[in-house]
mmCIF file of C-alpha atoms and ligand atoms in Angstrom:
data_model
loop_
_atom_site.group_PDB
_atom_site.id
_atom_site.type_symbol
_atom_site.label_atom_id
_atom_site.label_comp_id
_atom_site.label_asym_id
_atom_site.label_seq_id
_atom_site.Cartn_x
_atom_site.Cartn_y
_atom_site.Cartn_z
ATOM 1 C CA UNK A 25 4.348 4.511 -11.844
ATOM 2 C CA UNK A 26 6.486 6.188 -9.237
ATOM 3 C CA UNK A 27 6.131 4.204 -5.981
ATOM 4 C CA UNK A 28 7.488 5.041 -2.568
ATOM 5 C CA UNK A 29 8.418 2.058 -0.517
ATOM 6 C CA UNK A 30 9.185 1.868 3.206
ATOM 7 C CA UNK A 31 10.175 -0.818 5.624
ATOM 8 C CA UNK A 32 11.417 -0.660 9.192
ATOM 9 C CA UNK A 33 13.324 -3.897 8.587
ATOM 10 C CA UNK A 34 15.807 -4.931 5.895
ATOM 11 C CA UNK A 35 14.211 -8.344 5.274
ATOM 12 C CA UNK A 36 14.585 -10.524 2.188
ATOM 13 C CA UNK A 37 10.935 -10.128 1.333
ATOM 14 C CA UNK A 38 11.319 -6.312 1.422
ATOM 15 C CA UNK A 39 14.238 -6.572 -0.991
ATOM 16 C CA UNK A 40 12.182 -8.886 -3.169
ATOM 17 C CA UNK A 41 9.444 -6.282 -3.187
ATOM 18 C CA UNK A 42 11.892 -3.692 -4.557
ATOM 19 C CA UNK A 43 12.992 -6.130 -7.231
ATOM 20 C CA UNK A 44 9.465 -7.103 -8.292
ATOM 21 C CA UNK A 45 8.379 -3.436 -8.449
ATOM 22 C CA UNK A 46 11.428 -2.571 -10.651
ATOM 23 C CA UNK A 47 10.864 -5.655 -12.837
ATOM 24 C CA UNK A 48 7.372 -4.365 -13.429
ATOM 25 C CA UNK A 49 8.817 -1.065 -14.681
ATOM 26 C CA UNK A 50 8.064 1.101 -11.663
ATOM 27 C CA UNK A 51 10.283 3.921 -10.469
ATOM 28 C CA UNK A 52 10.960 3.199 -6.828
ATOM 29 C CA UNK A 53 11.951 5.596 -4.051
ATOM 30 C CA UNK A 54 12.931 4.004 -0.684
ATOM 31 C CA UNK A 55 12.529 4.937 2.975
ATOM 32 C CA UNK A 56 13.518 3.468 6.308
ATOM 33 C CA UNK A 57 15.710 0.341 6.482
ATOM 34 C CA UNK A 58 15.740 0.173 2.689
ATOM 35 C CA UNK A 59 17.479 3.526 2.436
ATOM 36 C CA UNK A 60 20.919 4.010 3.923
ATOM 37 C CA UNK A 61 20.953 6.689 6.654
ATOM 38 C CA UNK A 62 17.171 7.091 6.828
ATOM 39 C CA UNK A 63 15.135 6.720 9.996
ATOM 40 C CA UNK A 64 14.174 3.025 10.124
ATOM 41 C CA UNK A 65 11.502 3.430 12.921
ATOM 42 C CA UNK A 66 8.253 2.117 11.554
ATOM 43 C CA UNK A 67 6.044 5.180 12.277
ATOM 44 C CA UNK A 68 8.618 7.609 10.823
ATOM 45 C CA UNK A 69 9.488 5.704 7.600
ATOM 46 C CA UNK A 70 5.840 4.779 6.892
ATOM 47 C CA UNK A 71 4.764 8.419 7.289
ATOM 48 C CA UNK A 72 7.598 9.561 4.997
ATOM 49 C CA UNK A 73 6.569 7.135 2.222
ATOM 50 C CA UNK A 74 2.842 7.864 2.637
ATOM 51 C CA UNK A 75 3.483 11.653 2.473
ATOM 52 C CA UNK A 76 5.078 11.196 -0.975
ATOM 53 C CA UNK A 77 1.684 9.991 -2.183
ATOM 54 C CA UNK A 78 -0.254 12.710 -0.437
ATOM 55 C CA UNK A 79 2.100 15.338 -1.921
ATOM 56 C CA UNK A 80 1.758 13.919 -5.391
ATOM 57 C CA UNK A 81 5.447 12.958 -5.569
ATOM 58 C CA UNK A 82 4.522 9.279 -5.859
ATOM 59 C CA UNK A 83 1.521 7.643 -7.482
ATOM 60 C CA UNK A 84 1.276 4.931 -4.829
ATOM 61 C CA UNK A 85 3.205 3.521 -1.869
ATOM 62 C CA UNK A 86 3.958 0.143 -0.437
ATOM 63 C CA UNK A 87 4.719 0.294 3.259
ATOM 64 C CA UNK A 88 5.934 -2.586 5.375
ATOM 65 C CA UNK A 89 6.520 -3.481 9.020
ATOM 66 C CA UNK A 90 6.781 -6.839 10.793
ATOM 67 C CA UNK A 91 3.051 -7.250 11.398
ATOM 68 C CA UNK A 92 1.709 -4.579 9.024
ATOM 69 C CA UNK A 93 -0.345 -3.085 11.808
ATOM 70 C CA UNK A 94 1.889 -0.149 12.743
ATOM 71 C CA UNK A 95 2.395 0.786 9.095
ATOM 72 C CA UNK A 96 -1.366 0.651 8.469
ATOM 73 C CA UNK A 97 -2.051 2.944 11.361
ATOM 74 C CA UNK A 98 0.702 5.411 10.458
ATOM 75 C CA UNK A 99 -0.113 5.544 6.775
ATOM 76 C CA UNK A 100 -3.812 6.111 7.342
ATOM 77 C CA UNK A 101 -2.986 9.129 9.575
ATOM 78 C CA UNK A 102 -1.767 10.999 6.477
ATOM 79 C CA UNK A 103 -4.633 12.937 4.860
ATOM 80 C CA UNK A 104 -5.443 11.676 1.379
ATOM 81 C CA UNK A 105 -3.926 8.265 2.024
ATOM 82 C CA UNK A 106 -6.083 5.153 1.861
ATOM 83 C CA UNK A 107 -3.863 2.327 3.060
ATOM 84 C CA UNK A 108 -4.922 -1.310 2.960
ATOM 85 C CA UNK A 109 -3.142 -4.189 4.752
ATOM 86 C CA UNK A 110 -3.295 -7.025 2.262
ATOM 87 C CA UNK A 111 -2.586 -10.605 3.174
ATOM 88 C CA UNK A 112 -3.726 -12.165 -0.066
ATOM 89 C CA UNK A 113 -4.532 -11.402 -3.678
ATOM 90 C CA UNK A 114 -8.335 -11.219 -3.142
ATOM 91 C CA UNK A 115 -7.870 -8.540 -0.511
ATOM 92 C CA UNK A 116 -5.472 -6.552 -2.727
ATOM 93 C CA UNK A 117 -7.972 -6.676 -5.626
ATOM 94 C CA UNK A 118 -10.784 -5.498 -3.400
ATOM 95 C CA UNK A 119 -8.654 -2.752 -1.869
ATOM 96 C CA UNK A 120 -8.064 -1.190 -5.298
ATOM 97 C CA UNK A 121 -11.510 -1.969 -6.753
ATOM 98 C CA UNK A 122 -13.749 -1.083 -3.837
ATOM 99 C CA UNK A 123 -11.691 1.207 -1.633
ATOM 100 C CA UNK A 124 -9.538 3.048 -4.207
ATOM 101 C CA UNK A 125 -6.600 2.250 -1.939
ATOM 102 C CA UNK A 126 -3.446 4.153 -2.855
ATOM 103 C CA UNK A 127 -1.120 2.572 -0.351
ATOM 104 C CA UNK A 128 -0.512 -1.137 -0.090
ATOM 105 C CA UNK A 129 0.546 -2.406 3.369
ATOM 106 C CA UNK A 130 2.435 -5.646 3.816
ATOM 107 C CA UNK A 131 3.345 -7.540 6.973
ATOM 108 C CA UNK A 132 6.872 -8.848 6.555
ATOM 109 C CA UNK A 133 6.314 -11.788 8.885
ATOM 110 C CA UNK A 134 3.548 -13.508 6.870
ATOM 111 C CA UNK A 135 4.325 -12.449 3.308
ATOM 112 C CA UNK A 136 6.323 -15.087 1.424
ATOM 113 C CA UNK A 137 7.819 -14.208 -1.927
ATOM 114 C CA UNK A 138 5.261 -16.228 -3.954
ATOM 115 C CA UNK A 139 2.456 -14.555 -1.960
ATOM 116 C CA UNK A 140 4.056 -11.137 -2.585
ATOM 117 C CA UNK A 141 3.933 -11.766 -6.349
ATOM 118 C CA UNK A 142 0.246 -12.798 -6.132
ATOM 119 C CA UNK A 143 -0.607 -9.666 -4.114
ATOM 120 C CA UNK A 144 1.289 -7.380 -6.513
ATOM 121 C CA UNK A 145 -0.285 -9.060 -9.533
ATOM 122 C CA UNK A 146 -3.760 -8.406 -8.087
ATOM 123 C CA UNK A 147 -3.022 -4.940 -6.853
ATOM 124 C CA UNK A 148 -1.740 -3.651 -10.231
ATOM 125 C CA UNK A 149 -4.282 -5.526 -12.332
ATOM 126 C CA UNK A 150 -7.330 -4.225 -10.560
ATOM 127 C CA UNK A 151 -9.161 -1.408 -12.152
ATOM 128 C CA UNK A 152 -12.092 0.775 -11.169
ATOM 129 C CA UNK A 153 -15.215 -1.185 -11.961
ATOM 130 C CA UNK A 154 -18.241 0.198 -13.770
ATOM 131 C CA UNK A 155 -20.468 -1.980 -11.632
ATOM 132 C CA UNK A 156 -22.855 0.330 -9.739
ATOM 133 C CA UNK A 157 -22.204 -1.330 -6.379
ATOM 134 C CA UNK A 158 -18.484 -0.910 -6.899
ATOM 135 C CA UNK A 159 -18.910 2.775 -7.838
ATOM 136 C CA UNK A 160 -20.969 3.292 -4.659
ATOM 137 C CA UNK A 161 -18.119 1.848 -2.620
ATOM 138 C CA UNK A 162 -15.635 4.281 -4.170
ATOM 139 C CA UNK A 163 -18.126 7.087 -3.500
ATOM 140 C CA UNK A 164 -18.173 6.117 0.176
ATOM 141 C CA UNK A 165 -14.370 6.468 0.193
ATOM 142 C CA UNK A 166 -14.705 9.884 -1.410
ATOM 143 C CA UNK A 167 -17.069 10.948 1.347
ATOM 144 C CA UNK A 168 -14.625 9.681 3.949
ATOM 145 C CA UNK A 169 -11.718 11.549 2.276
ATOM 146 C CA UNK A 170 -13.705 14.822 2.271
ATOM 147 C CA UNK A 171 -14.298 14.518 6.006
ATOM 148 C CA UNK A 172 -18.029 14.055 5.505
ATOM 149 C CA UNK A 173 -19.977 11.222 6.978
ATOM 150 C CA UNK A 174 -19.778 7.996 4.988
ATOM 151 C CA UNK A 175 -23.344 7.170 5.920
HETATM 152 O O1 5RP B 26 5.350 -4.604 13.210
HETATM 153 C C1 5RP B 26 5.800 -3.610 13.680
HETATM 154 C C2 5RP B 26 4.942 -2.416 14.078
HETATM 155 O O2 5RP B 26 3.599 -2.710 13.815
HETATM 156 C C3 5RP B 26 7.245 -3.523 13.839
HETATM 157 O O3 5RP B 26 7.920 -3.951 12.753
HETATM 158 C C4 5RP B 26 7.708 -4.278 15.093
HETATM 159 O O4 5RP B 26 7.025 -3.784 16.208
HETATM 160 C C5 5RP B 26 9.147 -4.159 15.328
HETATM 161 O O5 5RP B 26 9.497 -2.871 15.547
HETATM 162 P P1 5RP B 26 10.719 -2.385 16.512
HETATM 163 O O6 5RP B 26 11.923 -3.206 16.050
HETATM 164 O O7 5RP B 26 10.850 -0.943 16.283
HETATM 165 O O8 5RP B 26 10.300 -2.810 17.887
#
């Protein structure tokens, strides 16, 4: 897949993220502190990476900031983006399976490299389930995306 990646900080775990994505065979495009000369401010670089997904230039994005909160807020402002802040593998699995999330958000402060691997393993392994309850969850997301009530 083509994956856009942003971080407002050039932290070891953000560099590890790039390495793990490339090791998995993904084509990575970088924004913010991971890209020389780019705007490293968290709102700007997150929006830039998320817009790549919305525009169809990237299949998914991984966006990072220190807490993950600002990146979550900024990414979810972009129409068509469903960003999920994932702190563990279970959350990453559910975000793909139940919410059809297309942007993974990571908090640099709390994500160790072993945890990063677990989260990425779960994120990329999860597939849309045929379970009726799971399908209903994705339908709720579709209603939110279309601007209709999710109720
Ligand atoms: O976690 C963040 C936003 O949610 C930022 O990474 C944190 O606030 C640091 O940003 P700055 O260096 O621009 O103050």
